Coordinates of C-alpha atoms in Angstrom, one line a residue:
X1 CA -44.0 -6.1 47.9
X2 CA -44.4 -3.6 45.0
X3 CA -41.9 -1.1 46.5
X4 CA -39.1 -3.7 46.8
X5 CA -39.8 -5.0 43.3
X6 CA -39.6 -1.5 41.9
X7 CA -36.3 -0.8 43.7
X8 CA -34.8 -4.0 42.5
X9 CA -35.8 -3.2 38.9
X10 CA -34.2 0.3 39.2
X11 CA -30.9 -1.3 40.5
X12 CA -30.9 -3.8 37.6
X13 CA -31.5 -1.0 35.1
X14 CA -28.7 1.1 36.5
X15 CA -26.3 -1.9 36.4
X16 CA -27.1 -2.8 32.8
X17 CA -26.9 0.9 31.8
X18 CA -23.4 1.2 33.3
X19 CA -22.4 -2.1 31.8
X20 CA -23.6 -1.1 28.3
X21 CA -21.8 2.3 28.4
X22 CA -18.5 0.9 29.7
X23 CA -18.6 -2.0 27.2
X24 CA -19.3 0.3 24.3
X25 CA -16.4 2.5 25.2
X26 CA -14.1 -0.5 25.5
X27 CA -15.3 -1.9 22.2
X28 CA -14.9 1.4 20.4
X29 CA -11.3 1.7 21.5
X30 CA -10.0 -1.8 20.7
X31 CA -12.4 -2.7 17.9
X32 CA -14.0 -5.7 19.7
X33 CA -17.4 -6.2 18.3
X34 CA -17.1 -3.5 15.7
X35 CA -14.4 -5.2 13.6
X36 CA -16.5 -8.3 12.7
X37 CA -17.9 -6.6 9.6
X38 CA -16.5 -4.1 7.1
X39 CA -19.9 -2.6 6.8
X40 CA -20.1 -1.4 10.4
X41 CA -18.9 1.8 11.9
X42 CA -17.7 2.0 15.5
X43 CA -19.3 4.7 17.7
X44 CA -16.3 7.0 17.0
X45 CA -16.7 6.7 13.3
X46 CA -14.0 4.1 12.5
X47 CA -14.1 1.1 10.2
X48 CA -11.8 -1.4 11.8
X49 CA -11.7 -3.8 8.9
X50 CA -10.2 -1.1 6.7
X51 CA -7.7 -0.1 9.4
X52 CA -6.6 -3.8 9.7
X53 CA -6.1 -4.0 5.9
X54 CA -3.9 -0.9 6.1
X55 CA -2.0 -2.5 8.9
X56 CA -1.4 -5.6 6.6
X57 CA 0.1 -3.2 4.0
X58 CA 2.4 -1.6 6.7
X59 CA 3.7 -5.0 7.6
X60 CA 4.8 -5.6 4.0
X61 CA 8.2 -4.9 2.5
X62 CA 8.7 -1.3 1.4
X63 CA 7.5 -0.2 -2.1
X64 CA 8.5 3.1 -3.6
X65 CA 7.4 5.0 -6.7
X66 CA 9.1 8.2 -7.9
X67 CA 7.9 10.5 -10.7
X68 CA 10.7 12.3 -12.6
X69 CA 10.8 14.6 -15.5
X70 CA 10.7 11.8 -18.1
X71 CA 9.1 8.9 -16.4
X72 CA 8.2 6.9 -13.4
X73 CA 10.4 4.4 -11.5
X74 CA 9.2 1.6 -9.1
X75 CA 11.3 -0.1 -6.4
X76 CA 10.3 -3.0 -4.2
X77 CA 11.9 -4.5 -1.1
X78 CA 10.8 -8.1 -1.5
X79 CA 11.5 -9.9 1.8
X80 CA 13.0 -13.3 1.4
X81 CA 11.9 -15.6 4.2
X82 CA 13.7 -18.7 2.9
X83 CA 17.0 -19.4 1.1
X84 CA 15.2 -21.9 -1.0
X85 CA 13.1 -19.3 -2.9
X86 CA 13.9 -18.9 -6.6
X87 CA 15.0 -15.4 -7.6
X88 CA 12.3 -13.6 -9.5
X89 CA 9.3 -15.5 -8.2
X90 CA 6.3 -13.8 -6.7
X91 CA 7.1 -10.5 -8.3
X92 CA 5.6 -7.3 -6.8
X93 CA 6.0 -5.2 -9.9
X94 CA 3.5 -5.9 -12.7
X95 CA 2.5 -4.5 -16.1
X96 CA -1.2 -3.6 -16.2
X97 CA -1.1 -2.8 -19.9
X98 CA 1.9 -2.0 -22.1
X99 CA 1.7 1.7 -21.1
X100 CA 0.9 1.2 -17.4
X101 CA 3.0 -0.3 -14.7
X102 CA 2.3 -1.1 -11.1
X103 CA 3.9 -2.1 -7.8
X104 CA 2.1 -3.6 -4.9
X105 CA 2.5 -3.8 -1.1
X106 CA 0.6 -6.1 1.2
X107 CA -0.8 -9.6 0.9
X108 CA 0.5 -11.2 -2.2
X109 CA -2.7 -13.2 -3.0
X110 CA -4.8 -10.0 -2.6
X111 CA -2.4 -8.1 -4.8
X112 CA -2.8 -10.7 -7.6
X113 CA -6.5 -10.3 -7.5
X114 CA -6.3 -6.5 -7.7
X115 CA -3.7 -6.6 -10.5
X116 CA -5.9 -9.1 -12.5
X117 CA -8.9 -6.8 -12.1
X118 CA -6.9 -3.8 -13.3
X119 CA -5.7 -5.8 -16.3
X120 CA -9.3 -6.8 -17.1
X121 CA -10.4 -3.2 -16.9
X122 CA -7.6 -2.1 -19.2
X123 CA -8.4 -4.8 -21.7
X124 CA -12.1 -4.0 -21.6
X125 CA -11.4 -0.3 -22.2
X126 CA -9.1 -1.0 -25.1
X127 CA -11.6 -3.4 -26.7
X128 CA -14.5 -0.9 -26.3
X129 CA -12.7 2.3 -27.3
X130 CA -9.9 1.0 -29.4
X131 CA -7.4 3.2 -27.4
X132 CA -5.3 2.5 -24.3
X133 CA -7.0 3.3 -21.0
X134 CA -6.0 6.6 -19.4
X135 CA -4.5 6.2 -15.9
X136 CA -7.3 8.4 -14.4
X137 CA -10.0 6.1 -15.7
X138 CA -8.1 3.0 -14.5
X139 CA -7.6 4.4 -11.0
X140 CA -11.3 5.4 -10.8
X141 CA -12.4 1.9 -11.8
X142 CA -10.0 0.1 -9.6
X143 CA -10.7 2.5 -6.7
X144 CA -14.4 1.8 -7.0
X145 CA -13.8 -2.0 -7.1
X146 CA -11.6 -1.9 -4.0
X147 CA -14.1 0.3 -2.2
X148 CA -16.9 -2.1 -2.9
X149 CA -15.2 -4.6 -0.6
X150 CA -15.4 -2.2 2.3
X151 CA -19.2 -1.6 2.5
X152 CA -20.6 -5.2 2.7
X153 CA -20.5 -7.4 5.7
X154 CA -19.9 -10.6 3.7
X155 CA -16.7 -9.2 2.1
X156 CA -13.4 -8.0 3.5
X157 CA -11.2 -5.2 2.3
X158 CA -8.1 -6.1 0.2
X159 CA -5.0 -6.0 2.3
X160 CA -3.0 -4.3 -0.5
X161 CA -1.9 -0.8 -1.7
X162 CA -1.1 -0.4 -5.3
X163 CA 1.1 2.2 -7.0
X164 CA 0.3 2.8 -10.7
X165 CA 2.5 4.8 -13.1
X166 CA 2.5 5.8 -16.8
X167 CA 4.1 8.1 -19.3
X168 CA 3.3 9.5 -22.7
X169 CA 4.5 12.4 -24.9
X170 CA 1.4 14.5 -24.4
X171 CA 0.7 14.3 -20.6
X172 CA 4.1 13.2 -19.4
X173 CA 4.6 11.0 -16.3
X174 CA 1.8 10.2 -13.8
X175 CA 2.0 8.3 -10.5
X176 CA -1.1 7.2 -8.5
X177 CA -1.7 5.2 -5.3
X178 CA -4.8 3.3 -4.3
X179 CA -5.0 2.2 -0.6
X180 CA -7.3 -0.6 0.9
X181 CA -10.2 1.9 1.3
X182 CA -10.3 2.5 -2.4
X183 CA -9.0 6.1 -2.1
X184 CA -6.8 7.1 -5.1
X185 CA -4.2 9.9 -4.8
X186 CA -1.7 11.4 -7.2
X187 CA 2.0 11.7 -6.2
X188 CA 5.4 13.0 -7.2
X189 CA 6.9 10.4 -4.9
X190 CA 5.2 7.8 -2.8
X191 CA 6.2 5.1 -0.3
X192 CA 4.1 2.3 1.3
X193 CA 5.1 -0.7 3.5
X194 CA 7.0 -1.0 6.7
X195 CA 9.7 1.5 5.8
X196 CA 7.2 4.2 4.7
X197 CA 8.0 7.0 7.1
X198 CA 11.8 6.8 6.7
X199 CA 11.4 6.4 2.9
X200 CA 9.2 9.5 2.7
X201 CA 11.9 11.5 4.7
X202 CA 14.5 10.5 2.1
X203 CA 12.2 11.2 -0.9
X204 CA 11.4 14.7 0.3
X205 CA 15.1 15.6 0.0
X206 CA 15.1 14.9 -3.8
X207 CA 14.4 17.4 -6.5
X208 CA 12.2 14.9 -8.4
X209 CA 11.0 17.3 -11.2
X210 CA 14.5 17.8 -12.5
X211 CA 15.7 14.1 -12.3
X212 CA 15.7 11.6 -15.2
X213 CA 14.6 8.0 -14.9
X214 CA 18.3 6.8 -14.9
X215 CA 19.0 9.0 -11.9
X216 CA 15.8 8.0 -10.2
X217 CA 16.7 4.3 -10.5
X218 CA 19.8 4.9 -8.4
X219 CA 17.8 6.9 -5.8
X220 CA 15.1 4.4 -5.5
X221 CA 17.6 1.6 -4.9
X222 CA 19.4 3.8 -2.3
X223 CA 16.2 4.5 -0.4
X224 CA 15.2 0.8 -0.4
X225 CA 18.6 -0.1 1.1
X226 CA 18.5 2.7 3.6
X227 CA 15.1 1.7 5.0
X228 CA 15.7 -2.0 5.1
X229 CA 15.8 -3.5 8.6
X230 CA 18.7 -6.0 8.6
X231 CA 17.8 -7.1 12.2
X232 CA 14.2 -8.3 11.4
X233 CA 14.6 -9.1 7.7
X234 CA 18.1 -10.2 6.8
X235 CA 17.5 -11.1 3.2
X236 CA 15.6 -9.2 0.5
X237 CA 15.4 -9.0 -3.2
X238 CA 15.4 -5.6 -4.9
X239 CA 12.9 -5.2 -7.7
X240 CA 13.2 -2.3 -10.1
X241 CA 11.0 -1.3 -13.0
X242 CA 10.4 1.9 -15.0
X243 CA 8.3 3.5 -17.7
X244 CA 9.1 6.7 -19.5
X245 CA 10.9 8.2 -22.4
X246 CA 13.8 5.8 -21.9
X247 CA 11.5 2.9 -22.6
X248 CA 9.3 4.5 -25.3
X249 CA 6.3 4.6 -22.9
X250 CA 6.4 0.9 -22.2
X251 CA 6.6 -0.5 -18.7
X252 CA 9.7 -2.7 -18.3
X253 CA 12.0 -4.2 -15.7
X254 CA 15.1 -2.1 -15.4
X255 CA 17.9 -3.6 -17.7
X256 CA 20.4 -5.7 -15.9
X257 CA 23.4 -3.4 -16.4
X258 CA 21.5 -0.4 -15.0
X259 CA 20.1 -2.6 -12.2
X260 CA 23.6 -3.7 -11.2
X261 CA 24.9 -0.1 -11.3
X262 CA 22.0 1.1 -9.1
X263 CA 22.5 -1.7 -6.6
X264 CA 26.2 -1.0 -6.3
X265 CA 25.5 2.7 -5.8
X266 CA 23.0 1.9 -3.1
X267 CA 25.3 -0.5 -1.3
X268 CA 28.2 2.0 -1.4
X269 CA 26.0 4.8 0.0
X270 CA 24.8 2.5 2.8
X271 CA 28.4 1.6 3.7
X272 CA 29.5 5.2 3.7
X273 CA 26.6 6.0 6.0
X274 CA 27.6 3.2 8.4
X275 CA 31.2 4.4 8.4
X276 CA 30.0 7.9 9.4
X277 CA 28.0 6.5 12.2
X278 CA 30.9 4.5 13.4
X279 CA 33.2 7.5 13.4
X280 CA 30.8 9.5 15.5

């Protein structure tokens, strides 16, 4: 009869209402259903595709950028997964223009796409204005480009963070970071990748504003060696580059003699630290 039919419909409505609320809470906490598109927010205001891209960066080898009194130094912990790899291949430090250098953490293929875009922007600016692109303009352009990939469902965010540095006589050194969301920030010292937290702790102990590039090269190598996890990643290649007064404002790989000196300094500091731990 009509009364039984009405009661059955009420029970069904309450069941589906309970199922909908419970399922929504579960989906909002683990991302299921709300992580299928970068253009969709979860009920608690999260964009899971961007968070997953940031996680991809955190699983990468550590990348460090330090800004001193006369330039910027980049250091990269490039994980070696096979003994058959050729040294120097698949570099994570790049020159965007002669006066701008970069280091990347995250998916290597995504990093190449972002670096190539930055190079195109720098070349376009130079052709149009007949002057090198300022780092602020480059980070704004590149940040907008990376953000574009976080707002459309048919695209996915880049799984890469990029550190960008420059130096000139007028403005001095500048260091910027752009994360997968397209957010750009300026830093005196920055670390991204799997050793980020430990590296930041070590960087905060340094008086960066009073240190030269030659001193920073040693400290960058030391931090990279100190945060390297020998249990999970036994082999790695240290990449070092710099830009500053020492290089005449041109981004370059650190010369071999300075590189070897910095590597030896880092290894000795690591051994001293291990000896202290053993004594305790």
